[in-house]
Coordinates of C-alpha atoms (C1' of nucleotides) in Angstrom, one line a residue:
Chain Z
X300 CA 235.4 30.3 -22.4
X301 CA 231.7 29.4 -23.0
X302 CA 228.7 31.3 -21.6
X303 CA 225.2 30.0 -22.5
X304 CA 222.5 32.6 -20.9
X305 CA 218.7 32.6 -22.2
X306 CA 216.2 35.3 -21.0
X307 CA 212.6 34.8 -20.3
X308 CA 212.8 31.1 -21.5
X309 CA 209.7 28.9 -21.6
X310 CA 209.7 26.1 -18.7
X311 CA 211.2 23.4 -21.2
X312 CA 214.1 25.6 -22.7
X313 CA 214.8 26.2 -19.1
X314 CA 215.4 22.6 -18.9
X315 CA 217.5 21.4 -21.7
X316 CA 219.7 24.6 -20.8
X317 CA 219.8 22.7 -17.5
X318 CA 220.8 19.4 -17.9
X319 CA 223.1 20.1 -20.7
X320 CA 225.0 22.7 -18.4
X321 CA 224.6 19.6 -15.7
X322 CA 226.6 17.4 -18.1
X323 CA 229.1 20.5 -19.3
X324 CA 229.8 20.6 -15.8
X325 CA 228.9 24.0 -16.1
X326 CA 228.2 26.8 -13.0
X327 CA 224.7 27.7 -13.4
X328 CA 223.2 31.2 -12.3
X329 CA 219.3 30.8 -12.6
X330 CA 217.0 33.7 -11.6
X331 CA 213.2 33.7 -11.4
X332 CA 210.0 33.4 -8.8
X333 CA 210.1 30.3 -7.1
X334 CA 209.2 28.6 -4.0
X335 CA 211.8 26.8 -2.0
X336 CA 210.9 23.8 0.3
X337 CA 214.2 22.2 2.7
X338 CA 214.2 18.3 4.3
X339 CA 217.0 17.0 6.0
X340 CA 218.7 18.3 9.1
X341 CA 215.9 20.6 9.7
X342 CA 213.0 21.3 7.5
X343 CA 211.9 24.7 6.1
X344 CA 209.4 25.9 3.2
X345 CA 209.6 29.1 1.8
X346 CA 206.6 30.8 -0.4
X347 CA 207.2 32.3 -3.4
X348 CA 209.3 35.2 -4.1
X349 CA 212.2 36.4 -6.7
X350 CA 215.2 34.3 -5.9
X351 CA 218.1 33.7 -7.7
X352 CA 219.7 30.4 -7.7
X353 CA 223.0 29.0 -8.2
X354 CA 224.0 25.4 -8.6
X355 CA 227.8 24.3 -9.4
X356 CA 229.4 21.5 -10.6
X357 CA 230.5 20.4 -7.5
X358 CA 226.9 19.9 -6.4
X359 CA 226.1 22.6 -4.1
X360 CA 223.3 24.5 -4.5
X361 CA 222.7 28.2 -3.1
X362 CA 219.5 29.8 -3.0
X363 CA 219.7 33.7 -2.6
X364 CA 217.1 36.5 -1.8
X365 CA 218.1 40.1 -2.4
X366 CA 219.1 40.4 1.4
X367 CA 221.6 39.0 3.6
X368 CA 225.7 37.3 3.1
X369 CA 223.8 33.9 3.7
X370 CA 221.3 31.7 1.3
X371 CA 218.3 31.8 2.5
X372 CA 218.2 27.7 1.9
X373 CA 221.5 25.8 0.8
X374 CA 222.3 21.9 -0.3
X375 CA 226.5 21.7 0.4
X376 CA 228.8 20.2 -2.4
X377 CA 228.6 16.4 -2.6
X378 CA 224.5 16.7 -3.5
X379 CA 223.3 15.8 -6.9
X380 CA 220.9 18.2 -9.4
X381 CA 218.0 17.1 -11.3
X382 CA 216.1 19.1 -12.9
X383 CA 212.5 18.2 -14.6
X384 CA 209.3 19.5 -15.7
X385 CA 206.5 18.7 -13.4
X386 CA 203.0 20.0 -14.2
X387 CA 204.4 22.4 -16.8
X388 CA 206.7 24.2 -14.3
X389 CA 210.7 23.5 -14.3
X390 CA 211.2 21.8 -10.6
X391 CA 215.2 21.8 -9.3
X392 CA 215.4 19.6 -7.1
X393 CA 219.4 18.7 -5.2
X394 CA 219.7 15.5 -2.8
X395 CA 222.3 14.2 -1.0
X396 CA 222.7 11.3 1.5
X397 CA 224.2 10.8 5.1
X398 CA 222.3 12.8 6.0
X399 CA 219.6 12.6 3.9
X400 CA 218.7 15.9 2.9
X401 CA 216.5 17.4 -0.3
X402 CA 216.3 20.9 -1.4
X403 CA 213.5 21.6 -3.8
X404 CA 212.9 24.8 -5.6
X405 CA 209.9 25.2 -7.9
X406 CA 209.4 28.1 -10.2
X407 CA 206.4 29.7 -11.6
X408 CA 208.6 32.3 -14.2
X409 CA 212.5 31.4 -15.3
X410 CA 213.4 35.1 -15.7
X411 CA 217.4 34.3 -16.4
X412 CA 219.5 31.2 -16.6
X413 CA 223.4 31.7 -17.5
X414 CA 225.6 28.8 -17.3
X415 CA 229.1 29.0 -17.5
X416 CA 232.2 26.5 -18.2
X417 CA 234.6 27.1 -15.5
X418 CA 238.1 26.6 -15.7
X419 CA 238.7 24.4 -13.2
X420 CA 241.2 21.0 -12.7
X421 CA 238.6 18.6 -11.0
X422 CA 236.2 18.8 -13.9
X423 CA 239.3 17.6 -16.4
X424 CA 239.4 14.2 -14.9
X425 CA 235.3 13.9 -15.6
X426 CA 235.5 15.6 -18.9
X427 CA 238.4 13.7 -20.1
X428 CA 236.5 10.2 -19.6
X429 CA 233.7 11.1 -21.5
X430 CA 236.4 12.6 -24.2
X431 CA 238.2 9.1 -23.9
X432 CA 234.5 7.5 -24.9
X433 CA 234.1 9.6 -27.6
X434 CA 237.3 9.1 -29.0
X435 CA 237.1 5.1 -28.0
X436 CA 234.1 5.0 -30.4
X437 CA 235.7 7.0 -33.2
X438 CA 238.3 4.8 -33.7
X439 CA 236.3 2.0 -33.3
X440 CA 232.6 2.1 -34.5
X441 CA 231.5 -1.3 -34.4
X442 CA 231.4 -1.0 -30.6
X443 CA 228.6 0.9 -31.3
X444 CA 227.2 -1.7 -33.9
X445 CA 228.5 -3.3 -36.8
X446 CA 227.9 -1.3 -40.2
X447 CA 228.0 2.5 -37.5
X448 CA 230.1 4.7 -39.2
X449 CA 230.3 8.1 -37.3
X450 CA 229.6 11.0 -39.5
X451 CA 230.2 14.3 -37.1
X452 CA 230.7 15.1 -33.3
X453 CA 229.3 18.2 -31.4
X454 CA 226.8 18.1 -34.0
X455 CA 224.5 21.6 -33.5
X456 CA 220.7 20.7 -33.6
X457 CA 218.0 22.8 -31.9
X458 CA 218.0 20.9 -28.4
X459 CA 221.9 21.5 -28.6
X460 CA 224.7 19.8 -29.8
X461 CA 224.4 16.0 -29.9
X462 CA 227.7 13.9 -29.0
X463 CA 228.1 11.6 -32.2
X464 CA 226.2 11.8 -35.1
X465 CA 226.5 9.3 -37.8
X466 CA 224.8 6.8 -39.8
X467 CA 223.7 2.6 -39.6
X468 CA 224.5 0.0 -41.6
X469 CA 221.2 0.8 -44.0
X470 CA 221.9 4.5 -44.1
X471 CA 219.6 5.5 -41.2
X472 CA 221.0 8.8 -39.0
X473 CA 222.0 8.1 -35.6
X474 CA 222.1 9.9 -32.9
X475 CA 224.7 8.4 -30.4
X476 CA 224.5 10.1 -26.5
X477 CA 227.6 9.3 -24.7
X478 CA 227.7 9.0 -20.8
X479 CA 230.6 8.3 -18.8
X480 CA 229.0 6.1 -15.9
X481 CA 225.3 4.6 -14.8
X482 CA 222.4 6.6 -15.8
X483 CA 218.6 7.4 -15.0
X484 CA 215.8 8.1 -17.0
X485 CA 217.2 11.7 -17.7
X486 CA 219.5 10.6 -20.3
X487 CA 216.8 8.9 -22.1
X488 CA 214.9 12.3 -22.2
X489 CA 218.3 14.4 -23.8
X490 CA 218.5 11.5 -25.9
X491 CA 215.1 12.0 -27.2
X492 CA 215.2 15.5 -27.4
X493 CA 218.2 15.1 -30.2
X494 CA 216.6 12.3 -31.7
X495 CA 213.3 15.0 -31.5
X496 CA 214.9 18.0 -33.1
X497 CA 216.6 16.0 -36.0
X498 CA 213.1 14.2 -36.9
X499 CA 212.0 18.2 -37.1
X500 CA 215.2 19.3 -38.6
X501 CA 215.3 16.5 -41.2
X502 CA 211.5 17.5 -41.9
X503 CA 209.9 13.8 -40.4
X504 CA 207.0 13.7 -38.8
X505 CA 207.3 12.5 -35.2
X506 CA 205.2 9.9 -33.6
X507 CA 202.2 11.2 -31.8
X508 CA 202.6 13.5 -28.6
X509 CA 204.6 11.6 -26.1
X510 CA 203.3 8.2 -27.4
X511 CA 206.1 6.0 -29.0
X512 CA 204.8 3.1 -31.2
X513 CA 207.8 0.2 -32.5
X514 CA 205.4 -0.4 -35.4
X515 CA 206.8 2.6 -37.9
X516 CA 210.5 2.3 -38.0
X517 CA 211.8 5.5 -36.8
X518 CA 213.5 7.7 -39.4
X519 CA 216.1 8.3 -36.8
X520 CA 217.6 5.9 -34.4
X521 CA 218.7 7.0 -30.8
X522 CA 221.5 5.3 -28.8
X523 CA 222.6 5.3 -25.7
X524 CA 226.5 4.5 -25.0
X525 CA 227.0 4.0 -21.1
X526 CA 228.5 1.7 -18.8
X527 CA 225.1 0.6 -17.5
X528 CA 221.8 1.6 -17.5
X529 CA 218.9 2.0 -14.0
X530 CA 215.9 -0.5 -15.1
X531 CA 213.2 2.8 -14.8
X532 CA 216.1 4.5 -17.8
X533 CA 216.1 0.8 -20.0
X534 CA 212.5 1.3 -19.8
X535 CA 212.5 4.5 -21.1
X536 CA 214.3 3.4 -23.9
X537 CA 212.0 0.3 -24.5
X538 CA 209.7 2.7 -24.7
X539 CA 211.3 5.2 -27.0
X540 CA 212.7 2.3 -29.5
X541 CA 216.5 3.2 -28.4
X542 CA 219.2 1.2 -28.3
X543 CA 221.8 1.0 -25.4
X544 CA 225.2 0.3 -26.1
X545 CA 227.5 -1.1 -23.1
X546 CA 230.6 0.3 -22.9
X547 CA 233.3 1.7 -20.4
X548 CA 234.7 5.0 -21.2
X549 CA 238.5 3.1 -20.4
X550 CA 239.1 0.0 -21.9
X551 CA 239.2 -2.7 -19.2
X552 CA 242.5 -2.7 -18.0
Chain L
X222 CA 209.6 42.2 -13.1
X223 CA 212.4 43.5 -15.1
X224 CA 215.7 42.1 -15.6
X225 CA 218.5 43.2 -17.9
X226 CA 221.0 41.3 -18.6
X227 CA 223.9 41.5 -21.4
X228 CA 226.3 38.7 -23.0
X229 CA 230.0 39.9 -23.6
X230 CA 229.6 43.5 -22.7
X231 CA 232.3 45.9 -23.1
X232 CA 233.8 47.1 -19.7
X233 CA 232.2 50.4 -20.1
X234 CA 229.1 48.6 -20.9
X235 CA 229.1 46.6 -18.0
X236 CA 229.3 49.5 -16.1
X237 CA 226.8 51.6 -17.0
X238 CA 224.3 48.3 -16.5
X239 CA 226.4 48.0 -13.1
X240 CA 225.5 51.8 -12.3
X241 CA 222.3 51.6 -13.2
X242 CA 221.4 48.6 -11.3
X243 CA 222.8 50.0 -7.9
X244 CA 220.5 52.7 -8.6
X245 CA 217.4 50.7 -9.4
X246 CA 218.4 48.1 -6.1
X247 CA 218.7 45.5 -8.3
X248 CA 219.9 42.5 -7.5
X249 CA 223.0 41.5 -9.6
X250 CA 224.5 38.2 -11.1
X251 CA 228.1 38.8 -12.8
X252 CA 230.4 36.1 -14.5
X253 CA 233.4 37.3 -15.6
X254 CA 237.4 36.1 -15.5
X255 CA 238.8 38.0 -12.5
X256 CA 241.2 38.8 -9.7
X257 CA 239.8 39.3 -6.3
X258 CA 241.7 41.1 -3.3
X259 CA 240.4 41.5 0.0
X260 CA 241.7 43.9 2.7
X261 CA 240.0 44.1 6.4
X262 CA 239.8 41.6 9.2
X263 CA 242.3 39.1 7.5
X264 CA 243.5 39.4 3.8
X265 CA 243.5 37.9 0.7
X266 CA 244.6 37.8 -3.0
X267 CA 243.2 35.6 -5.7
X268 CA 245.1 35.5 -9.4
X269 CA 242.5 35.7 -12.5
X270 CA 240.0 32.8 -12.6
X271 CA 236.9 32.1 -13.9
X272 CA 233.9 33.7 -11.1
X273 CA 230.4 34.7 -9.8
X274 CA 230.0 38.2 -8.5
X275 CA 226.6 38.3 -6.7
X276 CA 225.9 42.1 -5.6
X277 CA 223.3 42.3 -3.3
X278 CA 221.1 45.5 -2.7
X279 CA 221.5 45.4 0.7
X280 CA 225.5 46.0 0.7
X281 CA 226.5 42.0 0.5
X282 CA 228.9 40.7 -2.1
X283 CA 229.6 37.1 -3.1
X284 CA 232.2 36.2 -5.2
X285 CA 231.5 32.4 -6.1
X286 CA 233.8 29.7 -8.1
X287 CA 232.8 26.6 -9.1
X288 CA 233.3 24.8 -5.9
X289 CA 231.9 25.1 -2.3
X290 CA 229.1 26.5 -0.1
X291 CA 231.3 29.2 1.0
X292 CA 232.1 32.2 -1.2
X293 CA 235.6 32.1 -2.0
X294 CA 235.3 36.3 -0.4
X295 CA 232.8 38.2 0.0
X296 CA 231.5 41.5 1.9
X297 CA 228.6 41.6 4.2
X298 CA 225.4 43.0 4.0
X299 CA 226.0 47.2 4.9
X300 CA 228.9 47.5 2.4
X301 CA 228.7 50.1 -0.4
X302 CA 229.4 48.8 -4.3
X303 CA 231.3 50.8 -6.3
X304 CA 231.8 50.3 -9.9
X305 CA 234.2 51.9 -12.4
X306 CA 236.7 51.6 -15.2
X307 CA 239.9 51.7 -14.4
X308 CA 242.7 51.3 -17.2
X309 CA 239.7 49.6 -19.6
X310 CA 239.0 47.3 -17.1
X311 CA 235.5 47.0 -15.0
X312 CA 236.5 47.5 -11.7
X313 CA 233.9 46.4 -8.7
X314 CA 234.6 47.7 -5.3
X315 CA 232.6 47.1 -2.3
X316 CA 233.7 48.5 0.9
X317 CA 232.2 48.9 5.0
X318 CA 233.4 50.7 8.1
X319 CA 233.3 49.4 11.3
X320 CA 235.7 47.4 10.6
X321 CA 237.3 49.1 7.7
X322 CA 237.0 46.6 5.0
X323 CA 237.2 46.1 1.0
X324 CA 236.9 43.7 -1.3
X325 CA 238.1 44.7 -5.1
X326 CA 236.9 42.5 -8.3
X327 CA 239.1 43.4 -11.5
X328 CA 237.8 42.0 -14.3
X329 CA 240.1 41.0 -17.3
X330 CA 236.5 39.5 -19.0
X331 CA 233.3 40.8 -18.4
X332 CA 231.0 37.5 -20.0
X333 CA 227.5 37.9 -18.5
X334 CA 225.9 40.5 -16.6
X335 CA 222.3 40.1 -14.9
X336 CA 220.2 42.6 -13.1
X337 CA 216.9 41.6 -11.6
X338 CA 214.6 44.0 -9.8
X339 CA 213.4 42.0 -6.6
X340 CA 209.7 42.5 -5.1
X341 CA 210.8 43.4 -1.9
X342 CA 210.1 45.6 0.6
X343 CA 213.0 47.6 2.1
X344 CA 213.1 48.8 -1.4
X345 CA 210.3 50.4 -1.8
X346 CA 210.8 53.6 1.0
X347 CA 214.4 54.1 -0.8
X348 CA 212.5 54.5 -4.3
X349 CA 209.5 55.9 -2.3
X350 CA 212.0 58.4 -2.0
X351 CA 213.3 59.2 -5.7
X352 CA 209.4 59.3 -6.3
X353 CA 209.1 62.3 -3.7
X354 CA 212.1 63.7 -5.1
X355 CA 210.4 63.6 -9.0
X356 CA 206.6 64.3 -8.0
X357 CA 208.2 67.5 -6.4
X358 CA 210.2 68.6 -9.3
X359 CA 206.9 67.8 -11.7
X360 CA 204.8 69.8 -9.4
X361 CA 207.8 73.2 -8.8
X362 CA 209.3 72.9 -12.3
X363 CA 210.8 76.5 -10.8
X364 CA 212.8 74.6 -8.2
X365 CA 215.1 73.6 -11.1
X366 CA 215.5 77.1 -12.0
X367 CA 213.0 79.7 -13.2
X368 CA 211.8 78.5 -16.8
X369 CA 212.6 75.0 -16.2
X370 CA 210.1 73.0 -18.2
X371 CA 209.7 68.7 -17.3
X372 CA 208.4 67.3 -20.6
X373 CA 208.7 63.6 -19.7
X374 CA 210.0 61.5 -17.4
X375 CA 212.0 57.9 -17.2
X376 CA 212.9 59.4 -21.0
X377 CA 214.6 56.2 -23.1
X378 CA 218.1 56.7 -24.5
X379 CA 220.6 54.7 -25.4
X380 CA 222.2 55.0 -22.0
X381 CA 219.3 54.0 -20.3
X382 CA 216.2 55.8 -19.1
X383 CA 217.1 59.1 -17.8
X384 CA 215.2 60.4 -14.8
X385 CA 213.5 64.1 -16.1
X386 CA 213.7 65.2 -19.1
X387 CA 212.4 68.8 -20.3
X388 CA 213.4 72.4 -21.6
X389 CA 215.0 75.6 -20.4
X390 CA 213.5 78.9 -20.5
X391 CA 215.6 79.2 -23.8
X392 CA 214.3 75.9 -25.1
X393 CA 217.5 73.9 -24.7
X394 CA 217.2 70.2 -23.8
X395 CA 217.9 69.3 -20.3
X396 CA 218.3 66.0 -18.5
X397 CA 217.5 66.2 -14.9
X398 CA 219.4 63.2 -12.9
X399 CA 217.7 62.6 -9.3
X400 CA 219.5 61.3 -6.4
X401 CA 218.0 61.5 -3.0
X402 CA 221.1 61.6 -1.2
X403 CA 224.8 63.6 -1.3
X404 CA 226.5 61.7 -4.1
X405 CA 229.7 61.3 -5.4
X406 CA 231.2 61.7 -9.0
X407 CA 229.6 58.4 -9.9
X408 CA 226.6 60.4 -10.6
X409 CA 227.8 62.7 -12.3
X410 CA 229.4 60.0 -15.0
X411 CA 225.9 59.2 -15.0
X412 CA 224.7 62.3 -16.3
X413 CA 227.1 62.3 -18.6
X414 CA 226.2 59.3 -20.4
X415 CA 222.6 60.5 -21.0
X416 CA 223.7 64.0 -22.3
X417 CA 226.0 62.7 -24.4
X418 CA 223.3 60.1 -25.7
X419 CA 220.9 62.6 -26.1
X420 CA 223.5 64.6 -28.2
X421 CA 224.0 62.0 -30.4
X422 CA 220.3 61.1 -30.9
X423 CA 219.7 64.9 -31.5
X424 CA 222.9 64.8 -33.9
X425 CA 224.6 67.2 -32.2
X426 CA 228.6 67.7 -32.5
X427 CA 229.9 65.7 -29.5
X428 CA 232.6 68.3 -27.7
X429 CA 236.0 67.2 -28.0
X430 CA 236.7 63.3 -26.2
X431 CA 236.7 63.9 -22.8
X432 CA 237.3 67.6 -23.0
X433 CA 234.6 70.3 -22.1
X434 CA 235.6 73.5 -23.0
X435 CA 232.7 76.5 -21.6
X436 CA 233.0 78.7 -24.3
X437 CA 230.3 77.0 -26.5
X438 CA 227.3 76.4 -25.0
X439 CA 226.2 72.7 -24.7
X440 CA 223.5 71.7 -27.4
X441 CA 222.2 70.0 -24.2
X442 CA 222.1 70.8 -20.6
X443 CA 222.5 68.3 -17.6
X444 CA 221.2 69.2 -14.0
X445 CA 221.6 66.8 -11.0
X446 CA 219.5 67.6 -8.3
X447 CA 220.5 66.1 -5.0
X448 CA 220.8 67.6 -1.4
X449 CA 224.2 67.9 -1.6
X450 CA 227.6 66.9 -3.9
X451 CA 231.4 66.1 -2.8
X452 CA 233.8 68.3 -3.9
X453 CA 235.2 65.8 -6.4
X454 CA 231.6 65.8 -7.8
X455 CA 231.3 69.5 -7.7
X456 CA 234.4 69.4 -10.0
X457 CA 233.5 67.1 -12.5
X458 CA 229.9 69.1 -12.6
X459 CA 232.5 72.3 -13.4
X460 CA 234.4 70.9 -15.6
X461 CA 231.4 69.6 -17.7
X462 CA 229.2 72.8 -17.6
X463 CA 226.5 70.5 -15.7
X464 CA 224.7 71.9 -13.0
X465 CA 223.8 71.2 -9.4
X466 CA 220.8 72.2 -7.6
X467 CA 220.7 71.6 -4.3
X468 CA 217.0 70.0 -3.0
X469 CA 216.2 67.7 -0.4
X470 CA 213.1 64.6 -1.5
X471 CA 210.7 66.1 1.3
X472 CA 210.5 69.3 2.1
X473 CA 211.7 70.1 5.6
X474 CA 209.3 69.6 8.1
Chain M
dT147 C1' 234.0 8.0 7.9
dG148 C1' 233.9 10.5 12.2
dC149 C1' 235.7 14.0 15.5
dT150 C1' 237.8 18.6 16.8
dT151 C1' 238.9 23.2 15.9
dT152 C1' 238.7 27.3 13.3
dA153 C1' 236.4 31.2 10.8
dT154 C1' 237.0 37.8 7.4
dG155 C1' 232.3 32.7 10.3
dT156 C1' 227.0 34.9 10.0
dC157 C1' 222.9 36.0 12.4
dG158 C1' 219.7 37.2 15.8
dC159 C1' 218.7 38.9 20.3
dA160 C1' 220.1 40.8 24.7
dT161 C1' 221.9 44.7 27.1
Chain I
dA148 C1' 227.3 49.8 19.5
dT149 C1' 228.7 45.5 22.2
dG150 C1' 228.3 40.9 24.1
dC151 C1' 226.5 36.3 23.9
dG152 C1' 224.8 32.0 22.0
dA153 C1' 223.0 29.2 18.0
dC154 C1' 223.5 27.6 13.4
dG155 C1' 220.6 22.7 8.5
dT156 C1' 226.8 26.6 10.7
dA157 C1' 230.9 25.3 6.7
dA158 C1' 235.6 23.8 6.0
dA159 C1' 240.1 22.0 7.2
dG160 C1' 243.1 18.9 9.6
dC161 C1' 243.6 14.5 11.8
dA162 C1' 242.6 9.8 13.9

DNA sequence: TGCTTTATGTCGCAT
DNA sequence: ATGCGACGTAAAGCA
């Protein structure tokens, strides 16, 4: 079993940890001052205090003050996560539909966050289509692109392990993120942030500070492998000079 | 704000961090393969999984798995938490009257354990009130017993920060553990992980395991001062050579 | 999806 | 303490 748990970490640590325990499917225990602000069924706002907040796979969300069986504010399973970083301060934000409803908690300090892989039988299902992708593109590499030839999976880098790494037809290292359905923009951004720590690892200086020029070949290639992409994500990677790769985690049948 | 929090502690471990975190009112995240059983207004038994044991200061417990907005069982708010180690196991107990309920956590794996102090203010009269107790002690060192000399308080150890620290009128170390109400043998286990830390640090001859014979004298003394023991306390103090002075935080009026 | 009933409901407020 | 009603009730069973 397979606890990640970071103490005091900076805003950004907090959210890698995040959306990699998102995509582990992990249950996440995250403790620090926030404020809490509800919309939906009712609205609420709360100011800021020492909360801790839990978010599980199954997409509910619990926000809990030292007092009382209840949370003090609540998003039931169904809702989805995102986190971000918004004005230098990690922002959790969990939305559902019918009814619409948005729970957003904003902290000032991440004091703990502890994520845990549960053993559990509806997360096999999810885990085992993303496996099924991986393995779909290990046998056959030229889905990816012709000349791709996968060097190591669950490779360990800085920003966490990467899905596939390997290298192009000329030799350049690739960093391959595999998703098992549609994405948003936040794929792009863990793709990066692989992409990121192997440009520091492999001692290459990155482009300038959130600016991405196609002029200098990157050193390291990104690319996405998903079903489909949202145009704000494609952008993203337009942007970044990634490549998405279409591709079903199950062969069409 | 303080929060401790351990990866893969040892069951003993986990509960001294338990302990101490009941006494600080802290506000406690626990992950950790378990059983649960519940006894009271219905009952319940869940085989070993992975969970979230949320212990409130206030008396609530949570126990949490992956799915839902419910606890899977829980106690409300009023309950007491007890922790111990029963057959090397962590064993987390939280019971109420009124109706006569319990909830029992038995832990087979102890993963991650978090303890936040929460700003709050119900918690300040309780430790308002092991502040009396200690400012009183500092100021009648005699109401210890005659001699009694504090030379420092919160005193660091390996076992955690022990409440008084000071000297006898024979110069032997004593640790002083403050509770501002009767207590149970729980406190006295306390004590007896700071003398026996202090021992060690000192590099004193530990007594044999778990045996405490009166005919040497301890290297160390340990006094708990609280307004009054149960007799199961009163015979661990005995058995240990610890002593109990009896002493109210405020004065009587 | 929507409706009905149950719950270790919880929680607040009244007596 | 006990009784009563409200809740962002949640959750399960069923049409």
């Amino acid at each position: 079993m397979t606890v990640t748990s970071v103490h005091d970490p900076s805003h950004r640590e907090a959210l890698w940890e995040l959306e990699d325990a998102f995509e582990r499917g992990d249950l996440v225990s995250l403790f620090g001052r926030c404020t809490v602000s509800y919309e939906g069924r009712a609205a609420s706002d709360l100011g800021a205090g020492d909360r801790l907040l839990v978010l599980k796979p199954d997409g509910a969300a619990l926000v809990h003050t030292d007092e009382g069986r209840q949370p003090v504010n609540w998003q039931p399973p169904g809702s989805e996560h995102h986190a971000a970083v918004r004005e230098g301060r990690l922002r959790v934000r969990s939305t559902r539909s019918n009814p619409d409803e948005t729970l957003t908690v904003r902290f000032s300090d991440v004091h703990q966050l502890s994520a845990m892989a549960v053993t559990g039988g509806r997360d096999l299902d999810l885990h085992g289509s993303e496996e099924d992708l991986r393995t779909r593109i290990l046998e056959r590499p030229d889905l990816v692109e012709a000349g791709f030839e996968p060097r190591e999976t669950e490779r360990p880098s800085s920003a966490g392990p990467m899905d596939v790494f390997g290298v192009d037809a000329d030799g350049t290292p690739v960093v391959v993120e595999l998703k098992r359905r549609r994405v948003g923009p936040d794929a792009v951004g863990q793709l990066a942030r692989y992409v990121r720590a192997l440009r520091e690892e492999l001692g290459i200086e990155d482009t300038e500070e959130d600016e991405y020029s196609d002029r200098d070949a990157p050193a390291v290639r990104g690319v996405l492998v998903a079903p489909s992409v949202t145009d704000r994500a494609a952008e993203r990677l337009a942007d970044r000079g990634f490549d998405h790769v279409a591709l079903d985690p199950t062969p069409e049948e």
